Amino acid sequence: MRLQRYELGERELKIQKPFMKGTDVRRLQQHLKAMGFLNGRVDGIFGYETKNALKNFQKKYGLHIIGCCFQKGDRTLEKINELFADRYLDWPVYQKNPQHTGYTPFKILPPLRLIRRIKYNETTELRTFGNYILTWSPEKIKLIRNGRKKPMWEKKIEGNLYCPNIDNNIIFIQCGNGVIALDPTKGEKLWNHTEDVELTFSPLPYKEELIITAKNGLCSIDQLTGKKLWSYSMGDMFSLQPAAAKGLITAIYGRIVYAVDAKTGTEVWKRKLSHIVDVLPVIEGDTIYIVSGGN
């Protein structure tokens, strides 16, 4: 069904006969679906199921429970924009963000319904960001627009491919001893950066930098240009992917935790724990959570 185009917030959405239709209704339904409030179809029609989902959303966030949107004084759109401005649905890096919190406040309500099935002949992993799904296998990487089956583009990748990450609307791929930056719209290469030694783990976007883990330490490169900003060397290879927050890069080798200044690459502190650390560190606020020997 072809829907008339409206921007979300352009008009008041409510139950009326005939039911209201439009791209603004569809966008509202997509938000409610993503947050777990809508179990029905995303069809662009403001019916009773959409109204009830909207009322549940308004109740959850302490809004005026009216089951309609964008009346004068209504904060529903403001709250939706506030939630999605923080990209709660995006998982651009492993465990969602550079702090590895793996947290989203949205509760997924059963029953879940299969919307679309895409079959691949090889083992495939995926990552979501914005309105896109990034999939990759040992041989190639593809970008699919949400709601479509056919990829926008696909590229063959040579080398040991680690999990790609996304930031600043750039896809970063680490394989072998190099990092490649791709434009997500066409899959075109923006720049590539190589090191003398093999790189390990996925590139970690942090602010305007990209933190690279190599066999002999860390280095930081500019996300937009690929220019190296600093490097931090050590005798051994870090055993876990670093985490980043509060201007520090936290990296682990065995029982030793290192904290490196994100701007300069200088060591700020290090601490030796009683047991080997084999779980990624998680940073929340000013606290670093590390599992060591079951503690």
mmCIF file of C-alpha atoms in Angstrom:
data_model
loop_
_atom_site.group_PDB
_atom_site.id
_atom_site.type_symbol
_atom_site.label_atom_id
_atom_site.label_comp_id
_atom_site.label_asym_id
_atom_site.label_seq_id
_atom_site.Cartn_x
_atom_site.Cartn_y
_atom_site.Cartn_z
ATOM 1 C CA MET A 1 0.000 0.000 0.000
ATOM 2 C CA ARG A 2 1.372 3.418 -0.975
ATOM 3 C CA LEU A 3 1.201 5.834 1.944
ATOM 4 C CA GLN A 4 0.913 9.597 1.782
ATOM 5 C CA ARG A 5 4.084 11.254 3.076
ATOM 6 C CA TYR A 6 3.989 13.065 6.424
ATOM 7 C CA GLU A 7 6.817 13.878 8.817
ATOM 8 C CA LEU A 8 6.367 12.474 12.319
ATOM 9 C CA GLY A 9 4.868 15.313 14.383
ATOM 10 C CA GLU A 10 3.456 17.148 11.366
ATOM 11 C CA ARG A 11 -0.130 16.337 12.377
ATOM 12 C CA GLU A 12 -2.039 14.982 15.346
ATOM 13 C CA LEU A 13 -2.434 11.196 15.253
ATOM 14 C CA LYS A 14 -5.583 9.744 16.789
ATOM 15 C CA ILE A 15 -8.405 7.268 16.249
ATOM 16 C CA GLN A 16 -10.925 8.465 13.706
ATOM 17 C CA LYS A 17 -13.050 6.974 10.932
ATOM 18 C CA PRO A 18 -11.735 6.244 8.402
ATOM 19 C CA PHE A 19 -8.463 5.361 10.116
ATOM 20 C CA MET A 20 -5.571 7.776 9.598
ATOM 21 C CA LYS A 21 -2.861 6.546 7.219
ATOM 22 C CA GLY A 22 0.567 7.881 6.341
ATOM 23 C CA THR A 23 4.319 7.584 6.649
ATOM 24 C CA ASP A 24 4.168 9.375 10.027
ATOM 25 C CA VAL A 25 1.941 6.594 11.400
ATOM 26 C CA ARG A 26 4.337 3.997 10.026
ATOM 27 C CA ARG A 27 7.317 5.733 11.673
ATOM 28 C CA LEU A 28 5.465 5.872 14.996
ATOM 29 C CA GLN A 29 4.630 2.162 14.682
ATOM 30 C CA GLN A 30 8.279 1.362 13.925
ATOM 31 C CA HIS A 31 9.366 3.153 17.107
ATOM 32 C CA LEU A 32 6.698 1.424 19.209
ATOM 33 C CA LYS A 33 7.602 -1.935 17.647
ATOM 34 C CA ALA A 34 11.296 -1.436 18.324
ATOM 35 C CA MET A 35 10.597 -0.608 21.971
ATOM 36 C CA GLY A 36 8.386 -3.657 22.438
ATOM 37 C CA PHE A 37 5.031 -1.901 22.814
ATOM 38 C CA LEU A 38 3.488 -2.885 19.475
ATOM 39 C CA ASN A 39 2.956 -6.563 18.679
ATOM 40 C CA GLY A 40 0.948 -6.081 15.494
ATOM 41 C CA ARG A 41 1.863 -5.121 11.947
ATOM 42 C CA VAL A 42 3.688 -1.983 10.895
ATOM 43 C CA ASP A 43 1.250 -0.954 8.171
ATOM 44 C CA GLY A 44 0.978 2.842 8.443
ATOM 45 C CA ILE A 45 -2.642 2.688 9.672
ATOM 46 C CA PHE A 46 -3.514 4.242 13.040
ATOM 47 C CA GLY A 47 -5.917 1.610 14.383
ATOM 48 C CA TYR A 48 -6.867 0.411 17.865
ATOM 49 C CA GLU A 49 -3.782 -1.789 18.270
ATOM 50 C CA THR A 50 -1.530 1.214 17.586
ATOM 51 C CA LYS A 51 -3.587 3.325 19.986
ATOM 52 C CA ASN A 52 -3.239 0.757 22.790
ATOM 53 C CA ALA A 53 0.498 0.414 22.165
ATOM 54 C CA LEU A 54 0.832 4.194 22.342
ATOM 55 C CA LYS A 55 -1.112 4.307 25.631
ATOM 56 C CA ASN A 56 1.187 1.664 27.115
ATOM 57 C CA PHE A 57 4.204 3.720 26.036
ATOM 58 C CA GLN A 58 2.743 6.875 27.581
ATOM 59 C CA LYS A 59 1.990 5.022 30.823
ATOM 60 C CA LYS A 60 5.503 3.542 30.977
ATOM 61 C CA TYR A 61 7.182 6.955 30.718
ATOM 62 C CA GLY A 62 4.784 8.940 32.906
ATOM 63 C CA LEU A 63 3.160 10.855 30.055
ATOM 64 C CA HIS A 64 -0.459 11.925 29.736
ATOM 65 C CA ILE A 65 -2.237 8.659 28.762
ATOM 66 C CA ILE A 66 -4.426 9.745 25.876
ATOM 67 C CA GLY A 67 -3.697 7.175 23.160
ATOM 68 C CA CYS A 68 -3.020 9.856 20.593
ATOM 69 C CA CYS A 69 -0.007 11.886 19.567
ATOM 70 C CA PHE A 70 1.064 15.474 19.160
ATOM 71 C CA GLN A 71 -1.789 17.353 20.796
ATOM 72 C CA LYS A 72 -0.796 20.731 22.203
ATOM 73 C CA GLY A 73 1.241 20.142 25.369
ATOM 74 C CA ASP A 74 1.735 16.419 24.650
ATOM 75 C CA ARG A 75 5.349 15.239 25.250
ATOM 76 C CA THR A 76 5.074 11.886 23.441
ATOM 77 C CA LEU A 77 7.158 12.883 20.406
ATOM 78 C CA GLU A 78 9.700 14.632 22.641
ATOM 79 C CA LYS A 79 10.125 11.436 24.675
ATOM 80 C CA ILE A 80 10.472 9.248 21.566
ATOM 81 C CA ASN A 81 13.128 11.572 20.128
ATOM 82 C CA GLU A 82 14.935 11.612 23.476
ATOM 83 C CA LEU A 83 15.115 7.810 23.583
ATOM 84 C CA PHE A 84 16.158 7.336 19.990
ATOM 85 C CA ALA A 85 18.641 10.225 20.042
ATOM 86 C CA ASP A 86 20.818 8.021 22.253
ATOM 87 C CA ARG A 87 20.673 5.256 19.618
ATOM 88 C CA TYR A 88 19.376 2.619 22.022
ATOM 89 C CA LEU A 89 18.609 0.329 19.101
ATOM 90 C CA ASP A 90 22.023 0.708 17.514
ATOM 91 C CA TRP A 91 24.719 -1.841 18.336
ATOM 92 C CA PRO A 92 27.599 -0.297 16.395
ATOM 93 C CA VAL A 93 30.256 -2.141 18.427
ATOM 94 C CA TYR A 94 30.460 -5.438 20.292
ATOM 95 C CA GLN A 95 28.286 -5.267 23.453
ATOM 96 C CA LYS A 96 26.728 -2.066 22.070
ATOM 97 C CA ASN A 97 29.185 0.696 23.034
ATOM 98 C CA PRO A 98 32.870 1.355 23.832
ATOM 99 C CA GLN A 99 32.114 0.638 27.501
ATOM 100 C CA HIS A 100 30.814 -2.875 26.637
ATOM 101 C CA THR A 101 27.666 -2.345 28.751
ATOM 102 C CA GLY A 102 25.439 -4.352 26.384
ATOM 103 C CA TYR A 103 22.461 -2.463 27.810
ATOM 104 C CA THR A 104 19.177 -1.321 26.311
ATOM 105 C CA PRO A 105 16.212 -0.090 28.396
ATOM 106 C CA PHE A 106 13.642 -1.493 25.984
ATOM 107 C CA LYS A 107 11.810 -4.618 27.094
ATOM 108 C CA ILE A 108 11.019 -7.061 24.281
ATOM 109 C CA LEU A 109 7.478 -8.270 24.817
ATOM 110 C CA PRO A 110 6.353 -11.689 23.543
ATOM 111 C CA PRO A 111 4.953 -13.036 21.354
ATOM 112 C CA LEU A 112 7.589 -12.278 18.726
ATOM 113 C CA ARG A 113 6.561 -12.558 15.092
ATOM 114 C CA LEU A 114 8.747 -13.472 12.129
ATOM 115 C CA ILE A 115 8.701 -10.521 9.728
ATOM 116 C CA ARG A 116 11.195 -11.582 7.089
ATOM 117 C CA ARG A 117 13.612 -14.421 6.419
ATOM 118 C CA ILE A 118 16.858 -14.022 4.461
ATOM 119 C CA LYS A 119 18.789 -17.195 3.668
ATOM 120 C CA TYR A 120 22.585 -17.289 3.459
ATOM 121 C CA ASN A 121 24.713 -20.203 2.303
ATOM 122 C CA GLU A 122 27.585 -19.377 4.647
ATOM 123 C CA THR A 123 27.914 -18.686 8.369
ATOM 124 C CA THR A 124 26.888 -15.052 8.807
ATOM 125 C CA GLU A 125 26.979 -12.557 11.659
ATOM 126 C CA LEU A 126 25.207 -9.219 11.819
ATOM 127 C CA ARG A 127 25.202 -5.790 13.411
ATOM 128 C CA THR A 128 22.504 -3.098 13.356
ATOM 129 C CA PHE A 129 22.884 0.654 13.098
ATOM 130 C CA GLY A 130 20.371 3.298 12.114
ATOM 131 C CA ASN A 131 18.065 1.774 9.530
ATOM 132 C CA TYR A 132 20.629 -0.757 8.315
ATOM 133 C CA ILE A 133 21.800 -4.301 8.965
ATOM 134 C CA LEU A 134 25.470 -5.066 8.375
ATOM 135 C CA THR A 135 26.201 -8.752 7.765
ATOM 136 C CA TRP A 136 29.540 -10.457 7.245
ATOM 137 C CA SER A 137 31.012 -13.890 6.664
ATOM 138 C CA PRO A 138 34.648 -15.029 6.395
ATOM 139 C CA GLU A 139 34.619 -14.018 2.717
ATOM 140 C CA LYS A 140 32.391 -10.978 2.259
ATOM 141 C CA ILE A 141 30.521 -8.124 3.915
ATOM 142 C CA LYS A 142 27.039 -6.847 2.950
ATOM 143 C CA LEU A 143 24.811 -3.921 3.879
ATOM 144 C CA ILE A 144 21.019 -4.339 3.848
ATOM 145 C CA ARG A 145 18.479 -1.588 4.355
ATOM 146 C CA ASN A 146 15.956 -2.561 7.020
ATOM 147 C CA GLY A 147 12.864 -4.052 5.397
ATOM 148 C CA ARG A 148 14.640 -5.132 2.203
ATOM 149 C CA LYS A 149 16.044 -8.504 1.144
ATOM 150 C CA LYS A 150 18.488 -7.439 -1.546
ATOM 151 C CA PRO A 151 21.782 -5.970 -0.252
ATOM 152 C CA MET A 152 22.578 -2.350 -1.107
ATOM 153 C CA TRP A 153 26.126 -3.559 -1.773
ATOM 154 C CA GLU A 154 28.530 -6.355 -0.945
ATOM 155 C CA LYS A 155 32.319 -6.556 -0.925
ATOM 156 C CA LYS A 156 34.823 -9.382 -0.758
ATOM 157 C CA ILE A 157 37.293 -9.094 2.107
ATOM 158 C CA GLU A 158 40.680 -10.793 2.184
ATOM 159 C CA GLY A 159 42.365 -11.714 5.445
ATOM 160 C CA ASN A 160 41.265 -12.641 8.956
ATOM 161 C CA LEU A 161 38.144 -10.491 9.356
ATOM 162 C CA TYR A 162 37.250 -9.328 12.857
ATOM 163 C CA CYS A 163 33.827 -7.985 13.780
ATOM 164 C CA PRO A 164 33.263 -4.651 11.923
ATOM 165 C CA ASN A 165 32.254 -1.583 13.920
ATOM 166 C CA ILE A 166 30.435 1.600 12.938
ATOM 167 C CA ASP A 167 30.752 5.219 14.064
ATOM 168 C CA ASN A 168 30.334 8.674 12.481
ATOM 169 C CA ASN A 169 28.461 6.938 9.644
ATOM 170 C CA ILE A 170 31.629 5.026 8.695
ATOM 171 C CA ILE A 171 32.132 1.248 8.694
ATOM 172 C CA PHE A 172 35.505 0.131 10.068
ATOM 173 C CA ILE A 173 36.843 -3.302 9.126
ATOM 174 C CA GLN A 174 39.952 -4.836 10.660
ATOM 175 C CA CYS A 175 41.611 -7.768 8.899
ATOM 176 C CA GLY A 176 45.178 -9.025 8.886
ATOM 177 C CA ASN A 177 47.440 -6.082 9.644
ATOM 178 C CA GLY A 178 45.154 -3.390 8.240
ATOM 179 C CA VAL A 179 42.007 -1.352 8.858
ATOM 180 C CA ILE A 180 39.647 -0.282 6.062
ATOM 181 C CA ALA A 181 37.046 2.497 6.310
ATOM 182 C CA LEU A 182 33.959 2.189 4.079
ATOM 183 C CA ASP A 183 31.205 4.614 3.123
ATOM 184 C CA PRO A 184 27.983 2.771 4.090
ATOM 185 C CA THR A 185 25.911 4.263 1.266
ATOM 186 C CA LYS A 186 27.902 2.641 -1.566
ATOM 187 C CA GLY A 187 30.529 0.510 0.151
ATOM 188 C CA GLU A 188 33.320 2.650 -1.303
ATOM 189 C CA LYS A 189 36.688 2.689 0.462
ATOM 190 C CA LEU A 190 37.433 5.971 2.231
ATOM 191 C CA TRP A 191 40.912 5.090 3.493
ATOM 192 C CA ASN A 192 43.010 2.196 4.696
ATOM 193 C CA HIS A 193 45.680 1.982 7.399
ATOM 194 C CA THR A 194 48.302 -0.745 7.831
ATOM 195 C CA GLU A 195 50.636 -1.707 10.674
ATOM 196 C CA ASP A 196 53.860 -3.732 10.614
ATOM 197 C CA VAL A 197 52.356 -6.409 12.877
ATOM 198 C CA GLU A 198 49.094 -8.342 12.835
ATOM 199 C CA LEU A 199 46.109 -6.596 14.398
ATOM 200 C CA THR A 200 43.880 -8.338 16.919
ATOM 201 C CA PHE A 201 40.245 -7.845 17.946
ATOM 202 C CA SER A 202 37.822 -5.343 16.428
ATOM 203 C CA PRO A 203 38.594 -1.639 15.978
ATOM 204 C CA LEU A 204 37.063 0.326 18.863
ATOM 205 C CA PRO A 205 35.454 3.694 17.953
ATOM 206 C CA TYR A 206 35.842 6.238 20.749
ATOM 207 C CA LYS A 207 34.900 9.880 20.187
ATOM 208 C CA GLU A 208 36.745 10.885 16.976
ATOM 209 C CA GLU A 209 39.371 8.157 17.320
ATOM 210 C CA LEU A 210 39.615 4.506 16.359
ATOM 211 C CA ILE A 211 41.504 2.382 18.878
ATOM 212 C CA ILE A 212 43.432 -0.464 17.233
ATOM 213 C CA THR A 213 44.792 -3.463 19.139
ATOM 214 C CA ALA A 214 47.997 -4.943 17.728
ATOM 215 C CA LYS A 215 50.211 -7.819 18.828
ATOM 216 C CA ASN A 216 52.605 -5.359 20.454
ATOM 217 C CA GLY A 217 50.256 -2.764 21.959
ATOM 218 C CA LEU A 218 47.649 -0.150 21.068
ATOM 219 C CA CYS A 219 47.442 2.663 18.566
ATOM 220 C CA SER A 220 44.901 5.357 17.790
ATOM 221 C CA ILE A 221 43.969 6.611 14.330
ATOM 222 C CA ASP A 222 41.728 9.441 13.187
ATOM 223 C CA GLN A 223 38.325 8.129 12.105
ATOM 224 C CA LEU A 224 37.966 10.528 9.176
ATOM 225 C CA THR A 225 41.466 10.361 7.684
ATOM 226 C CA GLY A 226 43.097 7.139 8.919
ATOM 227 C CA LYS A 227 46.092 9.128 10.194
ATOM 228 C CA LYS A 228 47.880 7.599 13.193
ATOM 229 C CA LEU A 229 47.568 9.794 16.297
ATOM 230 C CA TRP A 230 49.580 7.836 18.868
ATOM 231 C CA SER A 231 50.807 4.376 19.789
ATOM 232 C CA TYR A 232 51.352 2.575 23.093
ATOM 233 C CA SER A 233 53.832 -0.300 23.047
ATOM 234 C CA MET A 234 54.209 -3.242 25.383
ATOM 235 C CA GLY A 235 56.143 -6.486 25.218
ATOM 236 C CA ASP A 236 53.136 -8.795 24.995
ATOM 237 C CA MET A 237 49.761 -8.934 23.270
ATOM 238 C CA PHE A 238 46.611 -7.767 25.061
ATOM 239 C CA SER A 239 44.357 -10.724 25.797
ATOM 240 C CA LEU A 240 40.970 -8.954 25.596
ATOM 241 C CA GLN A 241 39.437 -6.183 23.529
ATOM 242 C CA PRO A 242 39.865 -2.787 25.242
ATOM 243 C CA ALA A 243 37.041 -0.697 26.686
ATOM 244 C CA ALA A 244 36.868 3.111 26.639
ATOM 245 C CA ALA A 245 35.254 5.783 28.817
ATOM 246 C CA LYS A 246 36.076 9.000 30.705
ATOM 247 C CA GLY A 247 39.056 9.696 28.463
ATOM 248 C CA LEU A 248 40.762 6.387 29.271
ATOM 249 C CA ILE A 249 41.378 3.232 27.261
ATOM 250 C CA THR A 250 41.285 0.176 29.530
ATOM 251 C CA ALA A 251 43.173 -2.865 28.242
ATOM 252 C CA ILE A 252 44.058 -6.215 29.835
ATOM 253 C CA TYR A 253 46.941 -8.630 29.544
ATOM 254 C CA GLY A 254 46.503 -11.735 31.697
ATOM 255 C CA ARG A 255 46.185 -10.408 35.257
ATOM 256 C CA ILE A 256 47.312 -6.848 34.524
ATOM 257 C CA VAL A 257 44.874 -3.993 33.827
ATOM 258 C CA TYR A 258 46.266 -0.987 31.939
ATOM 259 C CA ALA A 259 44.699 2.486 31.670
ATOM 260 C CA VAL A 260 45.969 4.623 28.781
ATOM 261 C CA ASP A 261 45.139 8.285 28.116
ATOM 262 C CA ALA A 262 42.861 8.380 25.058
ATOM 263 C CA LYS A 263 44.311 11.683 23.790
ATOM 264 C CA THR A 264 48.034 11.045 24.170
ATOM 265 C CA GLY A 265 48.515 7.279 24.476
ATOM 266 C CA THR A 266 50.471 7.650 27.723
ATOM 267 C CA GLU A 267 50.025 5.126 30.517
ATOM 268 C CA VAL A 268 47.990 6.588 33.392
ATOM 269 C CA TRP A 269 48.014 3.582 35.717
ATOM 270 C CA LYS A 270 48.162 -0.199 35.806
ATOM 271 C CA ARG A 271 47.126 -2.781 38.365
ATOM 272 C CA LYS A 272 47.912 -6.462 38.816
ATOM 273 C CA LEU A 273 44.984 -8.635 39.914
ATOM 274 C CA SER A 274 45.069 -11.944 41.759
ATOM 275 C CA HIS A 275 43.676 -14.010 38.869
ATOM 276 C CA ILE A 276 43.701 -13.971 35.083
ATOM 277 C CA VAL A 277 40.924 -11.883 33.520
ATOM 278 C CA ASP A 278 39.066 -13.670 30.724
ATOM 279 C CA VAL A 279 35.864 -11.567 30.497
ATOM 280 C CA LEU A 280 35.688 -8.145 28.830
ATOM 281 C CA PRO A 281 35.754 -5.204 31.263
ATOM 282 C CA VAL A 282 32.575 -3.114 31.568
ATOM 283 C CA ILE A 283 32.677 0.595 32.420
ATOM 284 C CA GLU A 284 29.669 2.293 34.021
ATOM 285 C CA GLY A 285 30.098 5.880 35.155
ATOM 286 C CA ASP A 286 33.383 6.130 37.065
ATOM 287 C CA THR A 287 33.548 2.393 37.837
ATOM 288 C CA ILE A 288 35.311 -0.383 35.905
ATOM 289 C CA TYR A 289 33.849 -3.859 36.456
ATOM 290 C CA ILE A 290 36.290 -6.728 35.936
ATOM 291 C CA VAL A 291 35.688 -10.445 36.493
ATOM 292 C CA SER A 292 38.840 -12.080 37.861
ATOM 293 C CA GLY A 293 38.897 -15.634 39.191
ATOM 294 C CA GLY A 294 35.122 -15.718 39.662
ATOM 295 C CA ASN A 295 35.118 -12.418 41.600
#
